[in-house]
Amino acid sequence: APRVALRNVDASSALVARQAGSKDVGSWLALPPSGDRASSWHWPKSNGPREVQFGVVGSDGSPKWAPAVSLDAVAGHALLLPDQAGVVRVEVRVNDDQAQPPHEAVTARACVDRLGEKPLFALRNRCKRFHVKVKHGKAVAADAPPGETSVLGFADATAPREVTIWVGGNAPSELVDISAVSELLSIAGGTVDARVLLENGTRVLEVADAGTLFEESADDDADDDAGDGEGGDGGADEDPLAKLKRRTAGAGSSGGRRRGKKKPGKGGGDDDEKKGGKKATVWRDGSQRNKKISAKAAAELDRSGAQGGSDAAAAADARRLDEMRGTYMPAAGEAAAWDQTEELLVVDEPDDDGVPRGWFSRNVGGLMANVAGTQTLRRDQVDPVMEELKKKLLEKNVALEVAEAITASVADGLVGKSVERFRGAASMIRDALAEAVGRVLTPKRSTDVLREVLACKAKNQGPYSIVFVGINGVGKSTSLSKVAYYLKEHGVDVMITACDTFRSGAVEQLRSHARCLDVELFEKGYLKDPADVARASLAHARTQKRDCVLIDTAGRMQNNDKLMRELAKLVTVNSPDLVLFVGEALVGNDGIDQLNMFNKSLSQFCPDGRQIDGLVLTKFDTIDDKVGATLSMTYKTGQPIMFIGVGQKYTHLKKLSVNAVVNSLFM
């Protein structure tokens, strides 16, 4: 399958693609307008840069090239053309349609941004007399005269989306992050205001004379009321992108909006509603330009039934909190899993007919039935038992080299030993087996996280920081919340940090857990640098005298270099005390590959060669025959298992017991 698939989704412009800097015209790929299928493309040079340049074919037939973009970065870019005559929008993603080839390939969609056709970024200048420029680094990203709107692009696709705003002859503003919606900012010595809005997928940097943005919000409410009654200019249900077009077309040199009533019979009223059908609901979530809403529109949006306002919202929040507590909090008197102990049970009593109940007693006990008294164990007596043990270990998903290492260790410890009086040989083998498994599970470092946190607290060296990493969907956030509950129950002051700034709903999920746990959540929303969020949270925790900070990260596949570099940056910048890999016990030996890839990537991208410090295995109560993969994972990677999850509630967390593993393997 090809590594890259390219598609031009623009309706009119022909595009061309080349490997960055390639002068070989024969290797360029022509992309006709509105391609309904992607064009497969193998790299012209396998040892060349993994970057692609897109160009727009001009009237003279030669392309104007945009800056190179890495196809390893799953993201969207708006790239300036060299003469700033246009912007090429590039959306890069891993092919998620497995029914269509190329499988596991990178798909890039490219088009020419035009105002009103959903550009990624735009600049709207609503000043009456000031000319506005936006610079990304030293390059001009957008330029708009008074009352006009222009597409905004970047010369460097990899740099942060932080720009400076130049208004007239005033000094430039401080850096403004336009990758996220912002509150009102005062710039140019207070003469103008600026803000970042999200309008139908476009991030719009809006600049206006000081105070006018507040006045316009009130005007928009009046317009909404007028539109409800008279079919006015736009109304509350007008598409945000249509508003952007209308403001641009209707704005004169003053930068204002033309207002006026529509002619009778030209829209609005009951007749228009009947013809147009049901109107779409416009939810005011703070991402649209009109942050205020009329009383009539608010009443229409009220779904509480009794229109209870804040009381209804508070009741809904309380109801959600009760649901969370019912799902995750333990019942009254319920013992936590970490307080429960497990005995070694592989040697059991026979049933009423004198037949041993368990596998160990039936097989190992049968082979050693004739060995008793003070007899010394010989190699020929022990080896048949070890073969049976090895077969059983392999059946339980233990890797061959691990099974051989365990049985060899048990055999070496038994040969030459005398069977103790009043104690069977099977019991000796059981204890030797538990000791050998314990050596495999005994890590290079302590697995007592609580002791390390309390020691850090006693030395006043806090906060102790733990980063949770792993692939998508393995239960990192839930495991983090369980660890938070475990530490809090033992007197540790915990804070949670939301560094998954990519997955939709990730912050809200942690906020629900934090409310349920009654701990502080530190978050900066979405589309932020996770390393910066983590650093800010640690600084905040120090000022608040927190004992421990638990840092959640976005799930990522172990072979995604871009996201692994991002994770390495977070670890390098913040130097956490512990980096825990969260994986599912259900995946068996596949978890070893995942962990090895994470370790390899971290050691490669972290200057100090930092690696994973320990494991958290989820769904351990459902693994059955795959319990052996736990031994293999620890043996092959040398990483200790800090915690295992054995259920959904916060108390369903415990340390891995050697006795529990031996019982699962041989009962």
XYZ file of C-alpha atoms in Angstrom:
667
model
C 0.000 0.000 0.000
C 1.280 3.518 -0.704
C 2.398 5.614 2.208
C 0.614 8.767 1.037
C -2.716 9.525 -0.585
C -3.368 13.084 -1.783
C -6.638 14.730 -2.783
C -7.492 18.210 -4.049
C -10.923 19.195 -2.728
C -10.925 22.705 -4.210
C -13.676 23.328 -6.746
C -11.668 25.279 -9.330
C -7.913 25.402 -8.719
C -5.486 22.799 -9.990
C -2.859 21.832 -7.428
C 0.443 20.054 -7.712
C 2.475 18.269 -5.005
C 6.148 17.439 -4.704
C 8.525 16.074 -2.133
C 9.945 19.115 -0.365
C 12.521 20.861 -2.555
C 12.353 18.287 -5.367
C 13.398 19.656 -8.768
C 12.445 16.457 -10.597
C 9.287 17.508 -12.438
C 8.604 13.912 -13.392
C 8.085 12.980 -9.746
C 5.551 15.763 -9.101
C 1.920 14.737 -8.694
C -0.819 16.716 -10.471
C -4.048 17.036 -8.478
C -7.104 18.088 -10.506
C -9.880 20.116 -8.857
C -12.477 18.358 -6.694
C -10.941 14.916 -6.896
C -13.524 12.388 -5.767
C -10.804 9.860 -4.983
C -7.372 10.253 -3.507
C -4.327 9.826 -5.730
C -1.857 7.237 -4.437
C 1.703 8.482 -4.215
C 4.866 6.628 -3.281
C 7.766 8.691 -2.013
C 10.010 9.700 -4.933
C 13.037 9.365 -2.664
C 12.767 7.063 0.335
C 15.744 8.755 1.981
C 14.479 12.270 1.257
C 12.560 14.593 3.586
C 9.170 13.323 4.756
C 7.629 16.648 3.831
C 5.409 17.702 0.940
C 4.954 21.054 -0.764
C 1.656 21.980 -2.395
C 1.455 24.542 -5.159
C -1.252 26.380 -7.085
C -0.837 26.326 -10.843
C -0.842 29.913 -12.106
C -1.938 31.359 -15.441
C 1.569 30.806 -16.821
C 1.356 27.106 -15.996
C 4.044 27.190 -13.309
C 3.143 26.389 -9.691
C 3.493 28.770 -6.760
C 4.759 26.633 -3.903
C 3.584 26.862 -0.312
C 5.999 26.030 2.516
C 6.639 22.354 3.204
C 4.398 20.463 5.601
C 5.194 17.188 7.374
C 2.778 14.380 6.630
C 3.720 12.728 9.923
C 1.843 15.501 11.707
C -1.869 14.735 11.934
C -3.161 18.298 11.875
C -4.482 21.156 9.772
C -2.334 23.888 8.260
C -3.093 27.106 6.407
C 0.077 27.841 4.414
C 0.942 31.159 2.796
C 2.022 31.139 -0.817
C 5.302 32.981 -1.444
C 3.685 36.107 -2.934
C 0.865 36.033 -0.333
C -1.705 35.974 -3.115
C -3.458 33.063 -1.494
C -3.365 30.362 1.121
C -3.225 26.605 0.647
C -5.185 24.767 3.303
C -3.848 21.302 4.085
C -5.593 18.773 6.308
C -3.445 15.739 7.171
C -4.797 12.643 8.847
C -4.295 8.883 9.059
C -6.718 7.107 6.745
C -9.607 6.034 8.974
C -11.622 4.289 6.254
C -10.304 0.740 6.321
C -12.753 -0.268 3.577
C -10.858 1.869 1.091
C -7.152 1.571 0.279
C -4.517 2.645 1.009
C -4.683 1.074 4.450
C -2.576 2.615 7.233
C -1.670 5.465 4.876
C -1.569 9.194 5.403
C -4.289 11.121 3.605
C -3.741 14.792 2.801
C -6.567 16.999 1.568
C -5.606 20.318 0.040
C -7.483 23.282 -1.399
C -7.074 27.027 -1.895
C -8.609 28.995 0.946
C -11.121 31.590 -0.085
C -13.044 33.857 2.200
C -16.480 32.424 2.874
C -15.450 28.862 2.003
C -14.480 27.820 5.507
C -10.819 28.829 5.822
C -8.997 27.599 8.892
C -8.082 31.131 10.018
C -9.272 34.607 9.064
C -8.614 38.222 10.058
C -11.591 40.595 10.321
C -10.722 44.291 10.633
C -13.684 46.221 11.997
C -11.779 49.387 12.817
C -13.043 52.604 11.225
C -9.657 54.004 10.230
C -6.862 51.630 11.242
C -5.123 49.223 8.857
C -4.395 45.881 10.580
C -1.585 43.435 9.886
C -0.941 40.110 11.550
C 2.558 38.650 11.670
C 3.580 35.067 12.393
C 7.197 35.466 13.401
C 8.586 37.903 10.843
C 6.223 36.873 8.034
C 2.965 38.716 7.355
C 0.162 36.198 7.890
C -2.759 38.517 6.983
C -3.348 42.117 5.927
C -6.757 43.815 6.076
C -7.780 47.461 5.423
C -10.591 48.984 7.539
C -13.855 47.121 7.166
C -12.408 44.129 5.314
C -11.709 40.479 6.069
C -8.849 38.371 4.747
C -7.723 34.779 4.979
C -4.911 34.222 7.478
C -2.024 31.836 6.725
C 1.335 30.753 8.120
C 4.784 30.544 6.637
C 5.858 27.908 9.183
C 3.380 25.055 9.635
C 5.186 23.626 12.667
C 5.479 26.797 14.781
C 2.892 27.582 17.500
C -0.122 29.581 16.323
C 0.983 32.695 18.178
C 0.860 35.997 16.270
C 1.459 39.692 16.841
C -1.137 42.275 15.803
C 0.012 45.530 14.186
C -2.562 48.334 14.213
C -1.709 51.461 12.227
C 1.529 52.977 13.463
C 1.177 51.568 16.993
C 3.615 49.163 18.575
C 2.808 45.480 18.008
C 0.743 43.576 20.523
C 2.004 40.824 22.767
C 1.819 37.298 21.347
C -1.783 36.187 20.849
C -2.612 32.488 20.564
C -5.214 32.246 17.804
C -5.565 28.462 18.030
C -8.189 28.841 20.763
C -11.161 31.093 21.485
C -10.173 34.043 23.682
C -11.732 36.733 25.795
C -11.588 40.391 24.783
C -8.009 41.745 24.580
C -6.974 45.391 24.691
C -4.119 46.248 22.303
C -2.468 49.252 20.636
C -2.451 51.247 23.843
C -6.124 50.591 24.480
C -7.297 52.124 21.199
C -8.577 48.825 19.799
C -9.892 45.519 21.076
C -9.244 42.045 19.705
C -10.622 38.581 20.269
C -10.560 35.123 18.691
C -13.900 33.594 17.691
C -14.896 30.213 16.324
C -17.374 30.627 13.479
C -18.468 27.445 11.717
C -15.037 25.859 11.973
C -13.068 29.042 11.158
C -11.004 30.759 13.833
C -11.543 34.457 13.254
C -9.225 37.063 14.746
C -11.507 40.097 15.083
C -10.048 43.577 15.641
C -12.289 46.604 16.316
C -12.220 50.088 17.827
C -12.195 50.012 21.624
C -15.643 49.493 23.139
C -17.496 48.777 19.908
C -17.513 45.021 20.409
C -19.490 45.500 23.632
C -21.922 47.863 21.880
C -22.388 45.443 19.009
C -23.380 42.635 21.345
C -26.316 44.718 22.512
C -27.155 45.634 18.892
C -27.134 41.958 17.956
C -29.670 41.200 20.666
C -31.915 43.893 19.253
C -31.413 42.455 15.775
C -32.314 38.998 17.044
C -35.562 40.325 18.520
C -36.326 42.199 15.315
C -35.504 39.146 13.247
C -37.847 37.013 15.343
C -40.718 39.389 14.767
C -40.033 40.809 11.309
C -37.621 38.434 9.555
C -34.829 40.953 10.117
C -31.229 40.971 8.970
C -29.981 37.513 9.793
C -31.604 36.713 13.135
C -30.458 34.239 15.731
C -30.554 31.271 13.368
C -28.365 32.730 10.640
C -25.355 30.591 9.820
C -22.190 32.110 11.357
C -20.278 31.781 8.083
C -23.086 33.592 6.253
C -22.724 36.377 8.828
C -19.016 36.597 8.076
C -19.785 36.981 4.358
C -22.538 39.535 4.951
C -20.443 41.688 7.269
C -17.580 41.706 4.806
C -19.820 42.592 1.857
C -21.856 45.165 3.747
C -19.000 46.922 5.532
C -17.973 50.290 4.140
C -15.024 52.425 5.054
C -16.487 52.814 8.513
C -16.296 49.105 9.144
C -19.904 49.055 10.340
C -22.846 46.995 9.234
C -25.689 48.151 7.048
C -28.969 47.659 8.779
C -32.462 47.867 7.465
C -35.727 46.070 7.207
C -36.440 43.671 4.444
C -39.175 44.519 2.014
C -42.586 43.042 2.793
C -43.021 39.618 1.321
C -39.276 39.032 0.990
C -38.768 36.719 3.903
C -39.690 36.458 7.568
C -43.081 35.955 9.080
C -45.241 32.858 9.243
C -45.236 32.273 5.482
C -41.451 32.068 5.397
C -41.425 29.679 8.362
C -43.934 27.436 6.658
C -41.895 27.349 3.446
C -38.546 26.877 5.124
C -39.641 24.187 7.555
C -38.233 23.790 11.043
C -35.298 26.045 11.848
C -32.094 24.629 13.296
C -31.419 25.354 16.950
C -28.472 27.673 17.570
C -26.764 26.789 20.843
C -24.917 29.684 22.435
C -21.868 27.924 23.809
C -19.502 30.897 23.820
C -17.906 29.930 20.519
C -20.083 32.236 18.398
C -19.759 35.962 17.936
C -23.046 36.831 19.626
C -22.299 35.796 23.177
C -25.470 37.449 24.462
C -28.960 36.202 23.685
C -32.380 37.786 23.756
C -34.879 36.887 26.465
C -37.230 35.393 23.892
C -34.503 33.201 22.367
C -33.349 32.118 25.835
C -36.881 31.048 26.703
C -37.067 29.013 23.493
C -33.804 27.261 24.344
C -34.895 26.397 27.895
C -35.401 22.623 27.990
C -36.060 22.384 31.738
C -39.824 22.355 31.333
C -40.384 24.743 34.213
C -37.836 27.276 32.913
C -36.131 27.168 36.276
C -32.977 28.987 35.138
C -30.043 28.578 37.475
C -32.040 26.366 39.817
C -32.687 23.885 37.019
C -29.015 23.937 35.986
C -27.939 23.340 39.593
C -30.384 20.455 39.867
C -29.026 18.923 36.661
C -25.442 19.234 37.939
C -26.402 17.629 41.231
C -28.121 14.807 39.376
C -25.028 14.143 37.250
C -22.835 14.206 40.335
C -25.095 11.667 42.044
C -24.844 9.413 38.995
C -21.042 9.628 39.059
C -20.930 8.819 42.745
C -23.259 5.880 42.267
C -21.020 4.538 39.500
C -17.569 5.053 40.983
C -17.815 5.582 44.751
C -17.782 2.503 47.003
C -20.878 1.439 48.900
C -21.066 2.026 52.636
C -18.882 -0.487 54.433
C -17.342 -1.821 51.228
C -13.694 -2.788 51.705
C -11.169 -1.414 49.243
C -9.407 -3.935 47.012
C -5.991 -2.731 48.185
C -6.843 -3.771 51.767
C -7.673 -7.340 50.778
C -5.041 -10.084 50.982
C -4.907 -13.339 49.049
C -3.541 -16.622 50.286
C -1.616 -19.146 48.215
C -4.266 -21.765 47.419
C -2.804 -23.980 44.702
C -2.453 -26.969 47.062
C -6.016 -27.795 48.100
C -7.835 -30.421 50.076
C -9.390 -33.395 48.228
C -13.128 -33.640 47.716
C -15.388 -36.232 49.387
C -14.181 -38.961 47.001
C -10.546 -38.251 47.808
C -9.830 -36.595 44.433
C -7.859 -33.319 44.531
C -9.912 -30.384 43.317
C -7.284 -28.176 41.666
C -4.932 -28.660 38.707
C -1.823 -28.284 40.840
C -2.823 -30.926 43.345
C -4.010 -33.342 40.635
C -0.897 -33.072 38.461
C 2.050 -31.985 40.584
C 0.730 -33.774 43.651
C 0.265 -36.972 41.641
C 3.811 -36.925 40.284
C 5.289 -36.360 43.738
C 2.988 -38.718 45.626
C 5.749 -41.235 46.280
C 8.202 -38.663 47.577
C 7.801 -38.321 51.318
C 9.567 -38.473 54.615
C 13.056 -37.026 54.577
C 13.887 -38.160 51.059
C 16.275 -35.959 49.054
C 14.833 -34.678 45.783
C 16.663 -35.840 42.649
C 16.764 -34.295 39.171
C 14.881 -37.232 37.618
C 12.073 -36.686 40.148
C 11.858 -32.926 39.612
C 12.191 -32.696 35.800
C 8.839 -34.403 34.928
C 7.088 -31.986 37.275
C 8.815 -29.021 35.648
C 7.636 -30.176 32.194
C 4.037 -30.173 33.421
C 4.517 -26.753 34.975
C 5.980 -25.380 31.749
C 3.068 -26.682 29.691
C 0.632 -25.048 32.086
C 2.494 -21.743 31.949
C 2.428 -21.778 28.134
C -1.320 -22.473 28.197
C -1.726 -19.347 30.335
C -0.017 -17.115 27.743
C 3.402 -17.029 29.423
C 6.153 -16.554 26.836
C 8.369 -19.625 26.268
C 11.581 -18.006 27.521
C 9.790 -16.807 30.663
C 8.272 -20.244 31.316
C 11.684 -21.888 30.905
C 13.312 -19.339 33.210
C 10.705 -19.904 35.940
C 10.798 -23.705 35.811
C 14.613 -23.733 35.715
C 14.687 -21.523 38.786
C 12.233 -23.768 40.615
C 14.175 -26.931 39.673
C 17.516 -25.496 40.759
C 16.006 -24.577 44.099
C 14.553 -28.038 44.713
C 17.194 -30.543 43.544
C 19.266 -31.764 46.476
C 16.801 -30.564 49.107
C 15.263 -32.945 51.608
C 11.513 -33.169 51.927
C 10.615 -31.835 55.341
C 8.839 -34.097 57.792
C 5.061 -33.559 57.948
C 5.240 -31.591 54.710
C 4.659 -32.908 51.199
C 6.910 -32.337 48.186
C 3.999 -30.589 46.406
C 3.958 -27.911 49.094
C 7.692 -27.376 48.646
C 7.218 -26.962 44.885
C 4.358 -24.518 45.496
C 6.515 -22.318 47.710
C 9.474 -22.495 45.313
C 7.153 -21.560 42.432
C 5.799 -18.565 44.326
C 9.353 -17.476 45.081
C 10.371 -17.751 41.396
C 7.300 -15.786 40.235
C 8.022 -13.210 42.907
C 11.550 -12.739 41.528
C 10.096 -12.072 38.077
C 7.589 -9.573 39.439
C 10.088 -7.951 41.798
C 11.159 -4.809 39.941
C 14.294 -2.760 39.825
C 12.547 -0.028 41.826
C 9.972 0.136 44.599
C 6.315 -0.341 43.692
C 5.104 1.464 46.797
C 3.887 4.729 45.271
C 2.252 5.845 48.512
C 5.510 5.534 50.459
C 7.378 7.593 47.845
C 4.719 10.322 47.895
C 4.731 10.497 51.699
C 8.555 10.549 51.770
C 8.562 13.457 49.322
C 5.996 15.238 51.480
C 8.026 14.652 54.657
C 11.113 16.182 53.020
C 9.055 19.165 51.821
C 10.161 18.461 48.235
C 6.693 18.350 46.706
C 4.689 18.129 44.753
C 5.331 14.527 43.710
C 4.290 14.270 40.060
C 3.002 11.238 38.158
C 2.332 11.213 34.394
C -0.095 8.644 32.970
C 0.567 7.599 29.345
C -0.753 4.932 26.986
C -2.651 4.286 23.791
C -6.244 5.358 23.172
C -9.115 3.883 25.137
C -7.289 1.807 27.753
C -8.697 3.671 30.771
C -5.994 6.224 31.627
C -8.407 8.811 33.054
C -10.304 6.259 35.147
C -7.075 4.679 36.418
C -5.734 8.121 37.293
C -8.926 8.820 39.260
C -8.566 5.514 41.120
C -4.987 6.399 42.083
C -6.201 9.845 43.206
C -8.811 8.216 45.455
C -6.227 5.741 46.804
C -3.775 8.510 47.701
C -6.467 10.766 49.162
C -7.709 7.931 51.390
C -4.177 7.732 52.800
C -3.947 11.426 53.644
C -2.340 12.801 50.473
C -3.476 16.172 49.107
C -3.968 15.409 45.402
C -4.429 17.633 42.348
C -5.348 16.417 38.843
C -4.004 18.059 35.677
C -5.790 17.763 32.318
C -3.107 17.570 29.627
C -5.278 15.779 27.079
C -5.938 18.958 25.131
C -6.868 17.091 21.948
C -9.676 14.584 22.578
C -13.100 16.166 22.694
C -14.646 15.745 26.148
C -11.390 14.770 27.866
C -11.348 17.826 30.147
C -15.041 17.434 30.975
C -14.498 13.780 31.865
C -11.723 14.673 34.311
C -13.809 17.532 35.705
C -16.573 15.069 36.551
C -14.099 12.756 38.277
C -12.537 15.677 40.171
C -15.942 16.797 41.460
C -16.775 13.252 42.481
C -13.428 12.899 44.266
C -13.573 16.437 45.681
C -10.072 17.278 44.449
C -8.795 20.237 42.451
C -8.612 20.007 38.660
C -6.066 22.161 36.816
C -6.965 22.681 33.157
C -6.407 25.202 30.383
C -8.981 23.875 27.916
C -8.137 22.512 24.487
C -5.552 23.115 21.753
C -2.843 24.049 24.239
C 0.688 22.687 24.495
C 0.429 19.812 27.040
C 3.987 20.459 28.266
C 3.103 24.073 29.104
C -0.114 23.036 30.848
C 1.765 20.494 32.975
C 4.459 23.039 33.863
C 1.847 25.619 34.893
C 0.022 23.029 36.987
C 3.176 22.085 38.897
C 3.875 25.747 39.624
C 0.294 26.165 40.825
C 0.541 23.033 42.983
C 3.675 24.397 44.660
C 1.929 27.638 45.566
C -1.074 25.688 46.892
C 1.143 23.260 48.857
C -0.266 20.171 47.126
C 1.394 16.850 47.917
C 0.911 15.107 44.585
C -0.035 16.037 41.008
C -1.513 13.395 38.688
C -1.098 14.379 35.026
C -3.420 12.925 32.388
C -2.221 12.822 28.763
C -3.854 12.168 25.405
C -3.928 8.611 24.130
C -1.558 8.007 21.237
C -0.474 5.095 19.088
C 3.049 3.949 19.846
C 4.195 4.356 16.218
C 3.122 8.007 15.842
C 6.422 9.908 15.965
C 4.773 13.343 16.094
C 2.702 12.544 19.182
C 5.539 10.630 20.826
C 7.767 13.690 20.418
C 5.037 15.749 22.088
C 4.938 13.291 24.993
C 8.735 13.315 25.249
C 8.633 17.104 25.434
C 6.166 16.973 28.329
C 8.365 14.499 30.201
C 11.586 16.411 29.463
C 10.236 19.843 30.420
C 8.574 18.740 33.657
C 10.799 15.837 34.853
C 7.991 13.910 36.605
C 8.864 11.628 39.501
C 7.002 8.764 37.881
C 5.879 7.912 34.339
C 3.244 5.179 34.359
C 2.155 3.264 31.266
C -1.520 2.294 31.394
C -2.411 -0.790 29.375
C -5.140 -3.392 29.176
C -4.354 -6.783 30.660
C -6.712 -8.194 28.016
C -4.347 -7.542 25.105
C -1.924 -10.193 26.310
C 1.484 -10.191 24.660
C 0.522 -7.257 22.382
C 1.001 -5.079 25.448
C 4.708 -5.940 25.411
C 5.056 -4.462 21.915
C 3.182 -1.314 22.947
C 5.342 -0.820 26.033
C 8.595 -1.462 24.158
C 7.626 1.098 21.498
C 6.791 3.727 24.147
C 10.096 3.046 25.876
C 12.008 3.231 22.606
C 10.360 6.502 21.585
C 10.854 8.162 24.953
C 14.491 7.147 25.188
C 15.022 8.394 21.623
C 13.327 11.771 21.987
C 14.132 12.584 25.640
C 17.655 14.045 25.976
C 18.218 12.146 29.226
C 16.936 8.853 27.794
C 13.989 8.754 30.225
C 11.791 5.658 30.009
C 8.608 4.252 31.508
C 8.920 3.741 35.276
C 6.036 1.356 35.876
C 2.790 -0.182 34.644
C -0.887 0.086 35.491
C -2.910 -2.808 34.073
C -6.661 -2.349 33.685
C -9.398 -5.026 33.506
C -7.197 -7.486 35.367
C -10.285 -9.209 36.768
C -11.355 -10.339 33.272
C -8.131 -11.742 31.799
C -8.524 -15.473 32.605
C -5.969 -17.368 30.470
C -4.066 -14.211 29.556
C -2.722 -13.733 33.068
C 0.611 -15.112 31.870
C 1.179 -12.062 29.696
C 1.612 -10.115 32.922
C 4.646 -12.191 33.795
C 6.019 -11.896 30.276
C 5.558 -8.120 30.214
C 7.437 -7.600 33.460
C 10.159 -10.145 32.634
C 10.898 -8.787 29.149
C 10.682 -5.068 29.909
C 11.961 -4.979 33.477
C 9.143 -2.566 34.367
C 7.243 -3.152 37.625
C 3.461 -3.365 37.833
C 2.454 -0.599 40.234
C -1.312 -1.141 40.215
C -3.941 -3.376 38.674
C -7.568 -2.436 38.087
C -10.086 -5.086 39.154
C -13.389 -3.292 38.570
C -15.062 0.029 37.854
C -15.213 1.689 41.253
C -12.459 3.863 42.691
C -11.739 1.204 45.316
C -11.193 -1.485 42.659
C -7.460 -0.880 42.560
C -4.684 -2.844 44.200
C -1.081 -3.885 43.959
C -0.252 -7.061 42.099
C 0.002 -9.989 44.504
C 2.379 -12.876 43.804
C -0.108 -15.237 45.416
C -2.882 -13.960 43.115
C -0.746 -14.608 40.024
C 0.258 -18.114 41.119
C -3.355 -18.962 41.966
C -4.531 -17.689 38.566
C -1.879 -19.752 36.797
C -2.310 -23.101 38.556
C -5.699 -23.290 40.243
